[in-house]
């Protein structure tokens, strides 16, 4: 897919360019980003250059990862980044980080919602997943604000810094955003109904 740009009420989501390298490098010096995401640590300027010049273009060309950076529509430097990745069985996974000084204003919730709408309407996704290392309460709160339902904990479900870590997993369906789905969805019976005899035993 050719790289594209998404817009929201306050934000511009676009492919990064060479002039974004300094802002991306600066944002990723935040210890919280290095602790909770899979960006390299320490994060050097060369990592930002590789992200902009190789990783992002390769992902779009190969349809393996669609990464965008976030900028205020009013202008200014990059304030965040997010991507859809690990496509499998009509499901994409979303990941994100926000520069420390721009947190708490709802920017990433707005961006994540726009990216998920893109997944459902342009990619034919039937589900978007969010994963974060167990304990990353800030990422979890943001995911829930964007409509994700946290579904449980996966043992050893996240590889980071050469260590398997337990992770939380959440899911977002098209219907959670008021969008049509390509196929009907049949939820599992609720707990009370599932406890009723069904003659199977």
Short mmCIF file of C-alpha atoms in Angstrom, two decimals:
data_model
loop_
_atom_site.label_atom_id
_atom_site.label_comp_id
_atom_site.label_asym_id
_atom_site.label_seq_id
_atom_site.Cartn_x
_atom_site.Cartn_y
_atom_site.Cartn_z
CA UNK A 1 0.00 0.00 0.00
CA UNK A 2 1.15 3.53 -0.71
CA UNK A 3 1.71 5.59 2.45
CA UNK A 4 -1.21 7.87 3.25
CA UNK A 5 -2.24 10.65 5.60
CA UNK A 6 -5.14 10.62 8.06
CA UNK A 7 -6.66 13.66 9.71
CA UNK A 8 -8.73 14.14 12.85
CA UNK A 9 -10.22 17.22 14.47
CA UNK A 10 -6.86 18.21 15.98
CA UNK A 11 -4.26 15.95 14.42
CA UNK A 12 -2.42 15.04 11.26
CA UNK A 13 -1.26 11.43 11.00
CA UNK A 14 1.34 11.13 8.25
CA UNK A 15 4.41 9.19 7.16
CA UNK A 16 7.58 10.53 8.79
CA UNK A 17 10.13 12.49 6.78
CA UNK A 18 13.81 13.24 7.33
CA UNK A 19 13.08 16.50 9.13
CA UNK A 20 11.23 14.52 11.84
CA UNK A 21 14.33 12.63 12.95
CA UNK A 22 15.36 15.10 15.66
CA UNK A 23 11.87 15.21 17.22
CA UNK A 24 11.55 11.41 17.17
CA UNK A 25 15.01 11.00 18.69
CA UNK A 26 14.22 13.52 21.42
CA UNK A 27 10.87 11.95 22.30
CA UNK A 28 12.37 8.46 22.56
CA UNK A 29 14.88 9.59 25.18
CA UNK A 30 11.99 9.35 27.65
CA UNK A 31 12.73 6.47 30.05
CA UNK A 32 9.05 5.46 30.05
CA UNK A 33 9.03 4.96 26.27
CA UNK A 34 12.21 2.90 26.47
CA UNK A 35 10.84 0.91 29.42
CA UNK A 36 7.43 0.00 28.08
CA UNK A 37 7.84 -0.14 24.29
CA UNK A 38 10.15 -2.11 22.02
CA UNK A 39 12.19 0.88 20.82
CA UNK A 40 15.95 0.36 21.25
CA UNK A 41 17.50 1.39 24.54
CA UNK A 42 19.59 3.48 24.56
CA UNK A 43 17.86 5.22 21.66
CA UNK A 44 20.41 6.83 19.38
CA UNK A 45 19.90 9.26 16.51
CA UNK A 46 20.73 6.47 14.08
CA UNK A 47 17.72 4.53 15.34
CA UNK A 48 15.43 7.45 14.44
CA UNK A 49 17.08 7.74 11.03
CA UNK A 50 16.56 4.01 10.42
CA UNK A 51 12.93 4.24 11.51
CA UNK A 52 12.22 7.10 9.10
CA UNK A 53 14.41 6.01 6.20
CA UNK A 54 14.03 2.23 6.19
CA UNK A 55 11.55 0.70 8.63
CA UNK A 56 8.52 2.82 7.80
CA UNK A 57 8.92 2.71 3.98
CA UNK A 58 9.62 -1.05 4.07
CA UNK A 59 6.52 -1.71 6.17
CA UNK A 60 4.22 0.16 3.81
CA UNK A 61 5.80 -1.41 0.72
CA UNK A 62 5.61 -4.95 2.11
CA UNK A 63 2.19 -4.50 3.77
CA UNK A 64 3.61 -5.70 7.09
CA UNK A 65 3.44 -2.50 9.14
CA UNK A 66 1.69 0.81 8.56
CA UNK A 67 3.43 3.41 10.71
CA UNK A 68 2.56 7.09 10.95
CA UNK A 69 3.74 9.97 13.08
CA UNK A 70 1.37 12.42 14.73
CA UNK A 71 1.52 16.19 14.42
CA UNK A 72 -0.89 18.89 15.52
CA UNK A 73 -2.87 20.27 12.60
CA UNK A 74 -1.86 23.71 13.81
CA UNK A 75 1.77 22.78 13.12
CA UNK A 76 4.81 21.97 15.18
CA UNK A 77 7.01 18.90 15.63
CA UNK A 78 6.07 15.24 15.83
CA UNK A 79 4.31 14.53 19.14
CA UNK A 80 3.65 10.79 18.80
CA UNK A 81 3.86 7.73 16.59
CA UNK A 82 1.68 4.68 16.08
CA UNK A 83 1.45 1.70 13.79
CA UNK A 84 -0.63 -1.24 12.71
CA UNK A 85 1.48 -4.39 12.49
CA UNK A 86 1.57 -8.22 12.71
CA UNK A 87 -1.32 -8.82 10.28
CA UNK A 88 -2.91 -12.25 10.67
CA UNK A 89 -6.34 -13.70 9.92
CA UNK A 90 -7.88 -10.26 9.22
CA UNK A 91 -6.53 -8.96 12.54
CA UNK A 92 -3.99 -6.17 13.05
CA UNK A 93 -2.16 -5.16 16.21
CA UNK A 94 -1.74 -1.51 17.19
CA UNK A 95 1.15 0.07 19.07
CA UNK A 96 1.91 3.65 20.02
CA UNK A 97 3.97 6.14 22.01
CA UNK A 98 3.41 9.79 22.90
CA UNK A 99 6.03 12.39 23.76
CA UNK A 100 5.94 13.06 27.49
CA UNK A 101 5.01 16.74 27.27
CA UNK A 102 1.95 15.97 25.11
CA UNK A 103 0.35 13.29 27.28
CA UNK A 104 -2.92 13.75 29.09
CA UNK A 105 -4.62 15.76 26.34
CA UNK A 106 -6.39 12.95 24.52
CA UNK A 107 -4.21 13.18 21.42
CA UNK A 108 -3.32 9.50 21.26
CA UNK A 109 -6.87 8.37 21.94
CA UNK A 110 -7.89 10.48 18.94
CA UNK A 111 -5.07 9.06 16.82
CA UNK A 112 -5.70 5.44 17.80
CA UNK A 113 -9.38 5.78 16.96
CA UNK A 114 -8.52 7.18 13.53
CA UNK A 115 -6.01 4.40 12.88
CA UNK A 116 -8.52 1.72 13.88
CA UNK A 117 -11.16 3.23 11.61
CA UNK A 118 -8.60 3.03 8.81
CA UNK A 119 -7.99 -0.65 9.64
CA UNK A 120 -11.69 -1.48 9.54
CA UNK A 121 -12.66 0.61 6.50
CA UNK A 122 -9.56 0.35 4.29
CA UNK A 123 -7.82 -2.86 5.32
CA UNK A 124 -10.87 -5.04 5.83
CA UNK A 125 -9.84 -5.84 9.40
CA UNK A 126 -12.36 -7.69 11.54
CA UNK A 127 -10.43 -7.02 14.76
CA UNK A 128 -7.65 -4.78 16.05
CA UNK A 129 -5.62 -6.00 19.03
CA UNK A 130 -3.71 -4.04 21.64
CA UNK A 131 -0.99 -5.62 23.72
CA UNK A 132 1.14 -4.12 26.47
CA UNK A 133 3.39 -5.54 29.13
CA UNK A 134 1.36 -6.25 32.27
CA UNK A 135 1.79 -3.24 34.52
CA UNK A 136 1.72 -0.62 31.77
CA UNK A 137 -1.33 1.07 33.23
CA UNK A 138 -1.00 4.23 31.13
CA UNK A 139 -1.20 2.30 27.86
CA UNK A 140 -4.10 0.25 29.19
CA UNK A 141 -6.08 3.34 30.22
CA UNK A 142 -5.56 4.86 26.78
CA UNK A 143 -6.63 1.66 25.01
CA UNK A 144 -9.80 1.47 27.09
CA UNK A 145 -10.60 5.12 26.33
CA UNK A 146 -10.30 4.26 22.63
CA UNK A 147 -12.87 1.48 23.08
CA UNK A 148 -10.70 -1.61 23.49
CA UNK A 149 -11.99 -4.34 25.77
CA UNK A 150 -9.20 -5.82 27.87
CA UNK A 151 -9.66 -9.56 27.54
CA UNK A 152 -6.96 -11.05 29.75
CA UNK A 153 -3.27 -11.69 30.35
CA UNK A 154 -1.07 -13.76 28.06
CA UNK A 155 1.76 -15.59 29.79
CA UNK A 156 5.03 -14.85 28.01
CA UNK A 157 3.07 -13.06 25.30
CA UNK A 158 5.50 -10.21 24.68
CA UNK A 159 9.19 -10.43 23.78
CA UNK A 160 11.09 -7.31 24.85
CA UNK A 161 14.78 -6.85 25.67
CA UNK A 162 15.38 -10.56 24.96
CA UNK A 163 12.93 -11.53 27.70
CA UNK A 164 9.44 -13.00 27.40
CA UNK A 165 7.03 -10.99 29.52
CA UNK A 166 3.38 -11.40 30.47
CA UNK A 167 1.18 -8.98 28.60
CA UNK A 168 -2.35 -7.65 28.67
CA UNK A 169 -4.39 -8.10 25.52
CA UNK A 170 -7.44 -6.19 24.37
CA UNK A 171 -9.60 -6.25 21.29
CA UNK A 172 -11.58 -3.72 19.28
CA UNK A 173 -14.27 -4.77 16.80
CA UNK A 174 -15.84 -2.66 14.04
CA UNK A 175 -19.12 -2.59 15.97
CA UNK A 176 -17.31 -0.95 18.91
CA UNK A 177 -16.86 2.09 16.66
CA UNK A 178 -20.32 1.86 15.10
CA UNK A 179 -18.92 0.42 11.85
CA UNK A 180 -20.25 -2.51 9.83
CA UNK A 181 -18.31 -5.77 9.85
CA UNK A 182 -17.69 -7.98 6.81
CA UNK A 183 -19.15 -10.97 8.65
CA UNK A 184 -21.72 -11.33 11.43
CA UNK A 185 -20.39 -11.75 14.96
CA UNK A 186 -21.80 -14.38 17.33
CA UNK A 187 -20.63 -13.67 20.90
CA UNK A 188 -20.16 -16.51 23.34
CA UNK A 189 -23.09 -17.11 25.68
CA UNK A 190 -22.95 -15.08 28.84
CA UNK A 191 -21.77 -16.72 32.05
CA UNK A 192 -25.28 -17.49 33.30
CA UNK A 193 -26.40 -19.14 30.07
CA UNK A 194 -23.19 -21.10 29.71
CA UNK A 195 -23.83 -22.69 33.11
CA UNK A 196 -27.18 -24.10 31.98
CA UNK A 197 -27.39 -27.80 30.99
CA UNK A 198 -27.20 -28.25 27.26
CA UNK A 199 -27.40 -32.01 26.94
CA UNK A 200 -23.82 -32.31 25.75
CA UNK A 201 -22.62 -34.30 28.75
#
